[in-house]
XYZ file of C-alpha atoms in Angstrom:
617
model
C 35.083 -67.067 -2.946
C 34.887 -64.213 -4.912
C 31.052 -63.895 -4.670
C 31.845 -63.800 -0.941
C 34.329 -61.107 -0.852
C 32.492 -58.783 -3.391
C 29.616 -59.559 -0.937
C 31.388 -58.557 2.065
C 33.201 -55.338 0.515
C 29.294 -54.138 -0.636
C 28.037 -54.683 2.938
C 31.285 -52.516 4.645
C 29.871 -49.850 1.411
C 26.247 -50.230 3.038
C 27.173 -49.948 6.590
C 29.612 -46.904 6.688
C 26.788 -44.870 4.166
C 24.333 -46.335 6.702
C 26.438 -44.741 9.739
C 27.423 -41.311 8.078
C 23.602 -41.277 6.467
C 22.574 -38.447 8.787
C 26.186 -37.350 9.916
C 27.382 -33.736 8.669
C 31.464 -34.327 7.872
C 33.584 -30.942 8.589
C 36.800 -31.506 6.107
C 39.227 -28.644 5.415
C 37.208 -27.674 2.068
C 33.680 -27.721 4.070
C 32.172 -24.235 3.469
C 28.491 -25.159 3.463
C 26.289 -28.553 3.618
C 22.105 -29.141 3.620
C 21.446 -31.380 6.381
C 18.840 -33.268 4.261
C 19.332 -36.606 5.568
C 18.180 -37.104 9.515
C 16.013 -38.187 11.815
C 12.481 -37.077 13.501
C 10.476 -38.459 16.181
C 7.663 -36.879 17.583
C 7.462 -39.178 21.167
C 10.085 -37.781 23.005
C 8.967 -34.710 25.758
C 12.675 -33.754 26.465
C 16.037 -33.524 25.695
C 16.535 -36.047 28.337
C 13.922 -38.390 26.417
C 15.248 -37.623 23.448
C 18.624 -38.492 24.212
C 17.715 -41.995 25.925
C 15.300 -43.132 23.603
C 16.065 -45.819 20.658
C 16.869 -43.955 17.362
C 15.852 -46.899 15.895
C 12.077 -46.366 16.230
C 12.596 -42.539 14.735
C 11.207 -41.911 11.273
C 14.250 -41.159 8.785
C 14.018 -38.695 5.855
C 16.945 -38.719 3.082
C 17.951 -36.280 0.461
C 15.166 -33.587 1.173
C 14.204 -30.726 3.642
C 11.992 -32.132 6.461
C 8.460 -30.677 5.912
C 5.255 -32.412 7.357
C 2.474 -30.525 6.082
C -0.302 -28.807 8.357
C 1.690 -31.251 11.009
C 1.030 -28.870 14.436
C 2.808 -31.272 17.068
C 6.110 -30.753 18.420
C 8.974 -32.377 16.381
C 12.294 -33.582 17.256
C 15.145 -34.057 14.735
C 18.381 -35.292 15.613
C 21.557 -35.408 13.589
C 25.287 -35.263 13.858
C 28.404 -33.370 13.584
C 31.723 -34.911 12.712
C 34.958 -32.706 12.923
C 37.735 -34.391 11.065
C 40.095 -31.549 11.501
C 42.428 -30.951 14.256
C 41.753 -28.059 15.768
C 38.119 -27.002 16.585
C 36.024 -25.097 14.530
C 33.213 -23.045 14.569
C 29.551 -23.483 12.455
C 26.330 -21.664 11.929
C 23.283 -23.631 11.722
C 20.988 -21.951 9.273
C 17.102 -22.735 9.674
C 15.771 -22.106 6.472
C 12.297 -20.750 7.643
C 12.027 -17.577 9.421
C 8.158 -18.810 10.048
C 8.530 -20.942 13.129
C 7.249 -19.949 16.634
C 9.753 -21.970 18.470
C 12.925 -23.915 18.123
C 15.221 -25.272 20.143
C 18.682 -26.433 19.638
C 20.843 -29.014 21.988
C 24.503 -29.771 21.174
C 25.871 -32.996 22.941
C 29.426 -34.133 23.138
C 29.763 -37.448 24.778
C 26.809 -37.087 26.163
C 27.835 -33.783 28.047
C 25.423 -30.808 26.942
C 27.604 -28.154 24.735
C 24.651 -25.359 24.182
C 21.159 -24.531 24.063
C 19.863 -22.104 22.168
C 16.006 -20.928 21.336
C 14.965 -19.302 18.468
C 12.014 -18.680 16.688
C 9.373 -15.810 15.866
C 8.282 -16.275 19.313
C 11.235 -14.407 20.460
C 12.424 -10.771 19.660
C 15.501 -9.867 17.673
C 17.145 -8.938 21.495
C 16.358 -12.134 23.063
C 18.145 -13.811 19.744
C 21.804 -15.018 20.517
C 22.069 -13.522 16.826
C 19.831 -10.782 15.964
C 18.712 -11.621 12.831
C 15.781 -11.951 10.991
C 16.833 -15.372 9.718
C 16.984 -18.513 12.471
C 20.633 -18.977 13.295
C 22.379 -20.821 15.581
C 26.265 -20.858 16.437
C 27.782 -24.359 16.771
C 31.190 -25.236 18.258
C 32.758 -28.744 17.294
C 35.498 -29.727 19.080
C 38.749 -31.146 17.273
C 38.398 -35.031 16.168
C 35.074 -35.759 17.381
C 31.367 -36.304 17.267
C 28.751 -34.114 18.381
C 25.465 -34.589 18.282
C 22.172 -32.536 17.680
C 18.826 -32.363 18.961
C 15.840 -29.840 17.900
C 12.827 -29.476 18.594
C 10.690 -27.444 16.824
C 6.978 -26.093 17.492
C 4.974 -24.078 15.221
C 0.849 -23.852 14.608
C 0.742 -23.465 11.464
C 2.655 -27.142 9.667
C 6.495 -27.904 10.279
C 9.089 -27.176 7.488
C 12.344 -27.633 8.858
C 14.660 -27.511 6.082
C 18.454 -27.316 7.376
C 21.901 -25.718 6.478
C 24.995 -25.972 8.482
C 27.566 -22.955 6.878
C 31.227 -21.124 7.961
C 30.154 -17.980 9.221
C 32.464 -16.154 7.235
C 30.424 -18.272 4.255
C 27.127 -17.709 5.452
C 28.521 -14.032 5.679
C 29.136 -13.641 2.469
C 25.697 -15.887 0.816
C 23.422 -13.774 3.321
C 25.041 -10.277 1.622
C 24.364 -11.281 -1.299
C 21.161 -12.101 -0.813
C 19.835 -9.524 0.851
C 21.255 -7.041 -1.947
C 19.628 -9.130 -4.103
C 16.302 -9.305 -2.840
C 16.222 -5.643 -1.427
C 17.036 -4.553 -4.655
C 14.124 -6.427 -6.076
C 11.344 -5.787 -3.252
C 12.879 -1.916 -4.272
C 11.901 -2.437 -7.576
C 8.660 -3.464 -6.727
C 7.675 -0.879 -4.564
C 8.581 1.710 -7.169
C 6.651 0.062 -9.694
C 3.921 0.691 -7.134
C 4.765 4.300 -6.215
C 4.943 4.696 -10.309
C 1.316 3.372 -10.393
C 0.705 6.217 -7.566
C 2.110 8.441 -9.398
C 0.208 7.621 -12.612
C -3.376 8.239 -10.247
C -2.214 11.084 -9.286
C -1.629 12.612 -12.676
C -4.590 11.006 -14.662
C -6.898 9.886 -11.611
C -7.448 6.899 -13.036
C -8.495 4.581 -10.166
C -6.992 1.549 -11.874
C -3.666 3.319 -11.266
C -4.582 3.261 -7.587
C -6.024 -0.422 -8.005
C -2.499 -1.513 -9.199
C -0.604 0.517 -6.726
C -2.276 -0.817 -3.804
C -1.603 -4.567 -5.223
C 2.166 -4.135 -6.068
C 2.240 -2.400 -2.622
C 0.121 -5.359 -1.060
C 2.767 -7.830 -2.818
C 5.907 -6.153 -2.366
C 5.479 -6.536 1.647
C 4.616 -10.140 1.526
C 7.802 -10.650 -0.279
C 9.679 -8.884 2.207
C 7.382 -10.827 5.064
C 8.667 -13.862 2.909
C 12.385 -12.404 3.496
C 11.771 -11.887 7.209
C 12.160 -7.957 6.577
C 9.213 -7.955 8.697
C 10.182 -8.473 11.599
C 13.747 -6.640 10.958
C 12.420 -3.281 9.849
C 8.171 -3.391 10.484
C 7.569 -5.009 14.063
C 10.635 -5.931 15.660
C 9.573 -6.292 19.058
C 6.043 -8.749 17.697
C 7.967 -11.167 15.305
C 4.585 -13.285 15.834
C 2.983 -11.294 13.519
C 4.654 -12.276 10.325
C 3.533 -15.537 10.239
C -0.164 -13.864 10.680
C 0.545 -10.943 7.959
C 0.912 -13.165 4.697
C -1.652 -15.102 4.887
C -3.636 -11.794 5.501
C -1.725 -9.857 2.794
C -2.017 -12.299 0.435
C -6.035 -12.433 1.097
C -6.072 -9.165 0.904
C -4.198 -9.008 -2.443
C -7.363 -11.470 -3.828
C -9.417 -9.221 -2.952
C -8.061 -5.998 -4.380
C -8.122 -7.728 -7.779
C -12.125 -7.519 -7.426
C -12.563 -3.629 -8.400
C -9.343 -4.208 -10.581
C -11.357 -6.483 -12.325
C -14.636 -4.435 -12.636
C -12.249 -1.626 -13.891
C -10.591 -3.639 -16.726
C -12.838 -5.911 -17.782
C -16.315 -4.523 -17.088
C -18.058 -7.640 -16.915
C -21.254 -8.410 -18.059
C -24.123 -9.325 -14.898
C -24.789 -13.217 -14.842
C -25.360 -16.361 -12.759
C -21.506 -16.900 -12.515
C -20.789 -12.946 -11.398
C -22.708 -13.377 -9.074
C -21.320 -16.480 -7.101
C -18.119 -14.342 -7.695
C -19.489 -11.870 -6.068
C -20.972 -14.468 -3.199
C -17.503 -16.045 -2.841
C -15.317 -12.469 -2.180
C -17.725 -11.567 0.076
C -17.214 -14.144 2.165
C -13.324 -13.554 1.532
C -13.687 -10.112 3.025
C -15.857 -10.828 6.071
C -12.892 -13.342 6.994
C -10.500 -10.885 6.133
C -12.321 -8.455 8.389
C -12.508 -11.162 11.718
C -9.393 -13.217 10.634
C -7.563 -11.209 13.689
C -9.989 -13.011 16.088
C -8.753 -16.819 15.135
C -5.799 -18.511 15.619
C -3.173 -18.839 12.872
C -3.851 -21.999 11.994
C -7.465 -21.469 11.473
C -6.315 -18.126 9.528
C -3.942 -20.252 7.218
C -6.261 -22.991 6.252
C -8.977 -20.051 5.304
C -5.820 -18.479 3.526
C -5.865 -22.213 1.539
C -9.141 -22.997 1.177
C -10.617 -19.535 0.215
C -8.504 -17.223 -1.898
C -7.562 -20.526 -4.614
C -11.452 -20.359 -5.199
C -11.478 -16.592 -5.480
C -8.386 -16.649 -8.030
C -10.526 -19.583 -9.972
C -13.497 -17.674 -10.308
C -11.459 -14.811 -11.485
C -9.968 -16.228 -13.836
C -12.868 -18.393 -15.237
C -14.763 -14.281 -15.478
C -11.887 -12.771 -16.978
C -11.617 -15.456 -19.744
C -15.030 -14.769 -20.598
C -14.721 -11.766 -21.023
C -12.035 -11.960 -22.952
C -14.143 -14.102 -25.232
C -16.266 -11.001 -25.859
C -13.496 -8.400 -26.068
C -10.205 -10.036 -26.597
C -8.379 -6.877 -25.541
C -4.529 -6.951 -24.870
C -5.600 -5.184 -21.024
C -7.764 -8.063 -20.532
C -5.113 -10.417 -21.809
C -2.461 -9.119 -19.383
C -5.240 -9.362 -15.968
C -5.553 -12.625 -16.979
C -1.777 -13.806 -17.293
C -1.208 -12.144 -13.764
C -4.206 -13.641 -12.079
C -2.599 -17.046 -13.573
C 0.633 -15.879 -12.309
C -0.881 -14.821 -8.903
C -2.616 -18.101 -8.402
C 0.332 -20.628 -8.846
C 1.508 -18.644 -6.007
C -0.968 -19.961 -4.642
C -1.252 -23.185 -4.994
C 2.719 -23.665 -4.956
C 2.099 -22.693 -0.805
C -0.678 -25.223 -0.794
C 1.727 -27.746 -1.954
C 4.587 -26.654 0.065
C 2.162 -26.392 3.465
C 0.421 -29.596 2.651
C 3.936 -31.295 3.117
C 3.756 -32.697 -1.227
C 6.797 -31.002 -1.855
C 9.975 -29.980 0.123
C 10.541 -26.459 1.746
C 13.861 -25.096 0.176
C 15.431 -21.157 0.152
C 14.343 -21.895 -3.713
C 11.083 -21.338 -2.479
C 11.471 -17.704 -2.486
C 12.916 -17.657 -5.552
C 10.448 -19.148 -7.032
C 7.447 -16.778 -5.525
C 9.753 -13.280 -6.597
C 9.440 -15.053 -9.916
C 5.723 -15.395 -10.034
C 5.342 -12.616 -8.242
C 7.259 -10.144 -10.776
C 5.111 -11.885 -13.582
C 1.850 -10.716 -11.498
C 3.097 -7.562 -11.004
C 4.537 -6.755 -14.388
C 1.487 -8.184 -16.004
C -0.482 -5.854 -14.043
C 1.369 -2.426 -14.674
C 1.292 -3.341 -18.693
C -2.750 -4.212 -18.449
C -3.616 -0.731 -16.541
C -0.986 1.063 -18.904
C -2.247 -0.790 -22.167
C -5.987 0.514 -20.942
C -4.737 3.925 -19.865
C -3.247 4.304 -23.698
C -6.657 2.190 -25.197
C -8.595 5.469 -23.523
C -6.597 7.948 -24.650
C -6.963 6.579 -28.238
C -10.316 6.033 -27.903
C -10.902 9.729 -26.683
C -8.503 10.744 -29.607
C -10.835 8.682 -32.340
C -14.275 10.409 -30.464
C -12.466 13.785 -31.076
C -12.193 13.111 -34.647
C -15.447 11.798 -35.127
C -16.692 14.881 -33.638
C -14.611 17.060 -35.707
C -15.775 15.365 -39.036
C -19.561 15.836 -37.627
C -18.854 19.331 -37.268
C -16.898 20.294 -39.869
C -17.748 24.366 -39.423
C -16.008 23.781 -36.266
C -13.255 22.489 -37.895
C -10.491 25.107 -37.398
C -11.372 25.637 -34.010
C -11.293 21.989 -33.390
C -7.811 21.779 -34.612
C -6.478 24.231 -33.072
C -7.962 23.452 -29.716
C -6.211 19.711 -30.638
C -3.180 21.680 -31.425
C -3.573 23.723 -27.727
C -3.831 20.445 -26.083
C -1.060 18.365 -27.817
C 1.428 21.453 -26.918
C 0.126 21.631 -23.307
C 0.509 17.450 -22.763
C 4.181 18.473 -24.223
C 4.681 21.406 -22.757
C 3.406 19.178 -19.176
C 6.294 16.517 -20.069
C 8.669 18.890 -20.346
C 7.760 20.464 -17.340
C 7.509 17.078 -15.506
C 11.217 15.912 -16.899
C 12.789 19.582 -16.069
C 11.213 19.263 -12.424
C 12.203 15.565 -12.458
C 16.351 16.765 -13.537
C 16.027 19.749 -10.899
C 15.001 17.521 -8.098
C 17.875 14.990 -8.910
C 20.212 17.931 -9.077
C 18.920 19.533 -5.499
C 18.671 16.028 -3.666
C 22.324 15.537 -5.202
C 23.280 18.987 -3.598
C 21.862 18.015 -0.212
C 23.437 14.599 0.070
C 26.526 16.278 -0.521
C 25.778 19.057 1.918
C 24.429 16.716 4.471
C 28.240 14.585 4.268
C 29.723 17.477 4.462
C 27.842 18.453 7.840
C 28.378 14.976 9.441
C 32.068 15.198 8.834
C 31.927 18.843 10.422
C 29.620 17.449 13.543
C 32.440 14.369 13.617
C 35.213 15.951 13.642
C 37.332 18.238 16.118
C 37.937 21.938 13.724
C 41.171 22.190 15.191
C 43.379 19.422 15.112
C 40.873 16.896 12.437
C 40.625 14.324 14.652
C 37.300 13.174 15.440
C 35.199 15.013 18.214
C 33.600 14.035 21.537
C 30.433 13.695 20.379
C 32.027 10.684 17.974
C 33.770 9.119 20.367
C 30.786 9.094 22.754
C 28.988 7.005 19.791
C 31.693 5.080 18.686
C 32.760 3.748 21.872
C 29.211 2.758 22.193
C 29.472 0.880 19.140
C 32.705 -1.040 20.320
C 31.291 -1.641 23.826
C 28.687 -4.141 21.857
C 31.751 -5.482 19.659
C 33.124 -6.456 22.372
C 30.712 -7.876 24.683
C 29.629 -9.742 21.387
C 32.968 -11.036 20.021
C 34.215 -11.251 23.831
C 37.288 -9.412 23.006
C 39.558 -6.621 25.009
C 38.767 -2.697 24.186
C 41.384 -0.651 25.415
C 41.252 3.257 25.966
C 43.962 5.580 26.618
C 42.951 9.278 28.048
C 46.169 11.589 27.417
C 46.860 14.790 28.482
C 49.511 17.749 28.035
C 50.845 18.456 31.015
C 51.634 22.226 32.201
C 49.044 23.245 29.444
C 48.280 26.018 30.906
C 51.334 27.157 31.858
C 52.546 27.207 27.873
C 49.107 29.192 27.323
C 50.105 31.453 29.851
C 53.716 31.736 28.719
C 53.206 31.996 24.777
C 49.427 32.243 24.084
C 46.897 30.267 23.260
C 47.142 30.268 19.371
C 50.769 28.635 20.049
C 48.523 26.402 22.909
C 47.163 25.242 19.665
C 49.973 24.653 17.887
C 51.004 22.084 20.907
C 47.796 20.747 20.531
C 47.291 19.858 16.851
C 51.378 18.407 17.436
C 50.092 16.278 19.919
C 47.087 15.166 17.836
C 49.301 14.816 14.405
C 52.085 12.487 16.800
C 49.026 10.148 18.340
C 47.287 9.304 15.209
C 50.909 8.307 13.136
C 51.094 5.980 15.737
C 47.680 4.442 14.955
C 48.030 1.787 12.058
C 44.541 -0.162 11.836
C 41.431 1.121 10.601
C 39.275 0.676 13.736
C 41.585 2.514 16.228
C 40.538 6.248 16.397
C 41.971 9.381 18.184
C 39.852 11.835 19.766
C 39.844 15.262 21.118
C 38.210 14.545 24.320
C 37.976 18.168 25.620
C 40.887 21.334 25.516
C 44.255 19.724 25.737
C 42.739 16.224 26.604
C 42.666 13.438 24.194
C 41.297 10.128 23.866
C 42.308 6.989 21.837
C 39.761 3.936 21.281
C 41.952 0.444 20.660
C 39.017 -1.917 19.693
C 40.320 -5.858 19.964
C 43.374 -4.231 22.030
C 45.234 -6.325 25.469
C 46.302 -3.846 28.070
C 49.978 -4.415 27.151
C 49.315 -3.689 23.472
C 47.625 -0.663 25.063
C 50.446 0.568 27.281
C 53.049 -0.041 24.636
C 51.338 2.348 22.217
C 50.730 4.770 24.903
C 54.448 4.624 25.600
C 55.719 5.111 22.362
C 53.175 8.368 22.095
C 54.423 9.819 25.300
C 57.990 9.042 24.171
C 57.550 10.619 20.579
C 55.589 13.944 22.133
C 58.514 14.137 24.997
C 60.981 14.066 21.976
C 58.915 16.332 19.817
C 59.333 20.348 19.951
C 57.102 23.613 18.776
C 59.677 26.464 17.168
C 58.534 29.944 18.423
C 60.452 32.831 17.584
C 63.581 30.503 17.234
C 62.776 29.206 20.565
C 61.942 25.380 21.138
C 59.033 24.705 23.209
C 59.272 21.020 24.543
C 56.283 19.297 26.128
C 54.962 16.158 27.554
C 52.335 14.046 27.939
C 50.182 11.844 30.977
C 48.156 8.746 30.265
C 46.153 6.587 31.772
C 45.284 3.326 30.319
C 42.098 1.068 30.919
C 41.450 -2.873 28.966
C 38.509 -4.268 29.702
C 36.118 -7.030 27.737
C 32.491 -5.354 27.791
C 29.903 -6.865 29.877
C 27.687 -4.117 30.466
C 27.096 -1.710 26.945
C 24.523 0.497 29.092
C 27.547 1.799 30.830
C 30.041 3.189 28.638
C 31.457 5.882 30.898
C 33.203 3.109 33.299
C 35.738 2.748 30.605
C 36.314 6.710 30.562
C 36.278 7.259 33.910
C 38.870 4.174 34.841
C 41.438 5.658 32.113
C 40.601 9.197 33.597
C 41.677 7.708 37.533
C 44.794 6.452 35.756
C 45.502 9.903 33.799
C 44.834 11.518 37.284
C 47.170 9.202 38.782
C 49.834 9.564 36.371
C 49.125 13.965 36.566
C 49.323 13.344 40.661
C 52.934 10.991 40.657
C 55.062 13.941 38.398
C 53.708 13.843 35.360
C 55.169 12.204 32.129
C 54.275 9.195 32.613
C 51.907 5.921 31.651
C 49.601 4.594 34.582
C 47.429 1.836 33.937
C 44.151 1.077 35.588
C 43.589 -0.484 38.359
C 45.960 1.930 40.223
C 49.515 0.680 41.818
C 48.884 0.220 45.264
């Protein structure tokens, strides 16, 4: 009996794993969760097939990322939600591989089709419900329920799907991080290589140059790698990134060729020459890779540049053999370095080990050995030279010893002109710091002078013309209300004409000083839309919120006085108010001009007085 009921509790265990096995759970503590456990068919043609066929017959992976290999036919995965909470809730679905041509995603509830959504590097950063560089889609779970979902996925060159379902305020927060992480780095990098530049330019050593072009070469595959790419390089082609590192990376291989012939200076033989043979053919592929497919281009990208690496490597260690020189050393650790690159991606794309965001983390890591390797081999030979040419010079000076004076002092000449040069080179260096500090401060200083209004400080037209540009896509994106108020004094003139225009100003920065103490958030702003007009921008703003600030302004500036010459000069104010959510962003001056036929309006029907668009009737 109690073999029976121990029995019976294990098989409830089995079955409810069994059931939640490829079910994401959304508790109150869910921030983020890798959807490692699912389903993949490749049979169905639809969604419609898909959702009618028997999940049964679909392959199931557990506890890693999807990846297939070289795999090139279109994949479905399926997969589901479960909100526990009561109240609905909101995800981002995270696809871990910027590299895909085409994905789509289906959410089902009760059979009922939620959203679709395609993404992929076959589509622009505009025709992305998210613009950006990373594959994201937005999920919305209902309260206490199940949804379900489909994707399929295409791509030429393998399938590596791996999965992350995140809170966007989460994913917010990790993909910050991130990219200050790994900007910082692919920075670094590409100063190492304008260092390098910098070292040609001052020595002309073509090493230098050798080295720059390969940190350069590997610095944009890691941002490729990032998706930077297609962010910041080709926005409106993302196709191309899946073509450029395969290419850079070739071309990388090859660039260590002359690198190699510069450090190492092998000796001619039977194996130099294969080398020679084998990045040949490396650089005629290079040269026509643009006329193949991608797949075609990646499985060269395999097959080729391991071989190339190999050789190198094999040539470098014997010549380190003959000359076991600490420049040598370092080309070799960095080929090494280079090449488990290398054969990590072969690994990854032949589907032997799972696709993960550690991936990248594991390439900047090989990748900084390469490179640092590198910059210590041509800087080790650049100082082995200058020895060497040190030692000739005092071999010559001990052949020639009635030259010996004039040797030393022409040593003497030189030392205090390379010191003279770095002091010259580190007073430029602290002068150009000094005058680029000097212009970032001058060039903040002229922004806030071409933002802001002279008279009153609040910001100018030409701000407001941006800004509301800037809110229009807030709100068209976040599908929330912008409001805008247009204000103006009324009987300006008249107070111009009365008591002159420097006490016109006077009413004018009042009027400015009352309207922005009655702004309290961060995003509202006040500006001076033109002479005794003003304009106020309520981002995230219903019209009544909108009308009851413009009241209280128009109430404050009726109530408010300018003291002339013991006289009080009283005022007041129109408005015209205008709430709208933004549909149309290439249209900004619809929301101006609705506010302005209010404040006309309200100037038309005696003044003093709040009109909100559309007009009474």
């Amino acid at each position: 009996m109690v073999c029976a009921k121990a029995f019976l509790s294990l098989l409830i265990l089995l079955c409810t794993f069994c059931s939640f096995a490829n079910t994401v759970i959304i508790k109150h503590d869910f921030e983020s969760q890798d959807i490692d456990s699912l389903h993949y068919s490749f049979k169905p043609t639809s969604i419609s097939n898909a959702t009618q066929s028997n999940y049964e017959n679909w392959q199931k992976i557990t506890n890693k990322p999807l990846n297939l290999g070289l795999e090139q036919r279109p994949v479905w995965l399926f997969f589901k939600i479960k909100n526990t909470l009561n109240h609905n809730t909101e995800q981002l679905l995270s696809i871990n591989n910027p590299l895909l041509n085409d994905v789509q995603v289906y959410q089902l509830h009760n059979s009922q089709l939620l959203s679709h959504n395609q993404i992929g590097d076959a589509y622009t950063l505009d025709e992305r419900a998210i613009k950006s560089e990373s594959l994201l889609v937005k999920l919305a779970t209902p309260a206490n329920s199940e949804t379900t979902i489909f994707i399929k996925v295409k791509n030429n060159i393998g399938l590596r799907v791996p999965l992350t379902l995140w809170l966007p305020e989460t994913y917010l927060a990790y993909k910050g991080k991130i990219n200050l992480i790994y900007g910082l780095l692919i920075g670094f990098v590409f100063s190492l290589a304008m260092s390098c530049l910098v070292l040609y330019g001052f020595s002309r050593k073509i090493y230098f140059a050798h080295a720059s072009a390969i940190t350069f070469i590997l610095g944009f595959s890691l941002a490729y790698l990032c998706g930077y790419g297609l962010r910041y390089i080709h926005p409106n082609t993302p196709a191309l990134q899946q073509f450029m590192i395969p290419i850079l990376l070739m071309l990388t291989a090859l660039m260590f060729f002359p690198l190699q012939k510069q450090i190492c200076h092998p000796k001619d033989s039977s194996l130099l020459k294969i080398q020679r043979v084998v990045v040949s053919i490396l650089g005629i592929s290079l040269l026509f890779a643009w006329l193949f497919p991608k797949n075609i281009v990646a499985i060269s990208y395999l097959s080729i540049t391991p071989v190339v690496l190999t050789f190198y490597i094999v040539t470098t260690l014997l010549c380190i053999r003959l000359s076991p020189s600490k420049p040598n050393k370092a080309l070799l650790i960095a080929l090494i370095f280079f090449l488990v690159v290398i054969l990590y991606f072969i690994i990854v794309a032949m589907g032997l080990y799972t696709f993960s965001t550690s991936t990248v983390a594991f390439v900047f890591i090989c990748f900084f050995g390469s490179i640092f390797c590198l910059c210590y081999s041509v800087m080790k030979l650049f100082i082995l030279q200058r020895d060497e040419e040190v030692v000739a010079q005092q071999t010559l000076i001990a052949k020639n010893s009635a030259q010996d004076a004039l040797l030393k002092e022409r040593l003497e000449l030189q030392e205090k002109t390379r010191q003279e040069l770095e002091s010259q080179v580190d007073e430029r260096t602290f002068e150009l710091q000094v005058t680029l500090r000097e212009l970032e401060e001058k060039n903040r200083e002229l922004e806030q002078l071409n933002t802001e209004d002279a008279l009153t400080g609040a910001k100018n037209r030409r701000f407001f013309d941006k800004k509301l540009v800037m809110e229009l896509r807030r709100s068209r994106r976040e599908q929330t209300p912008l409001s805008i108020i247009m204000l103006d004094i009324d009987h300006f003139k008249s107070i111009n004409d009365t008591y002159g225009h420097i006490i016109g100003d006077q009413v004018i920065r009042a009027v400015s000083g009352t309207i922005k103490s009655y702004l309290k958030r961060p995003l509202d702003e006040v500006a001076r839309y033109g002479g005794e007009e003003f304009v106020v921008l309520l981002p995230n703003t219903p019209n009544d919120g909108a009308q009851d600030i413009a009241e209280q302004i128009r109430a404050a500036i009726e109530k408010s006085t300018v003291t002339v010459a013991n006289n009080e000069i009283k005022f007041t104010i129109s408005a015209g108010v205008y709430t709208h959510v933004a549909d149309d962003i290439n249209n900004p001056q619809i929301f101006t001009e609705c506010a302005d036929k209010a404040l006309y309006y309200a100037k038309q029907h005696g003044r003093n007085q709040v009109i909100n668009f559309p007009l009474p009737q």
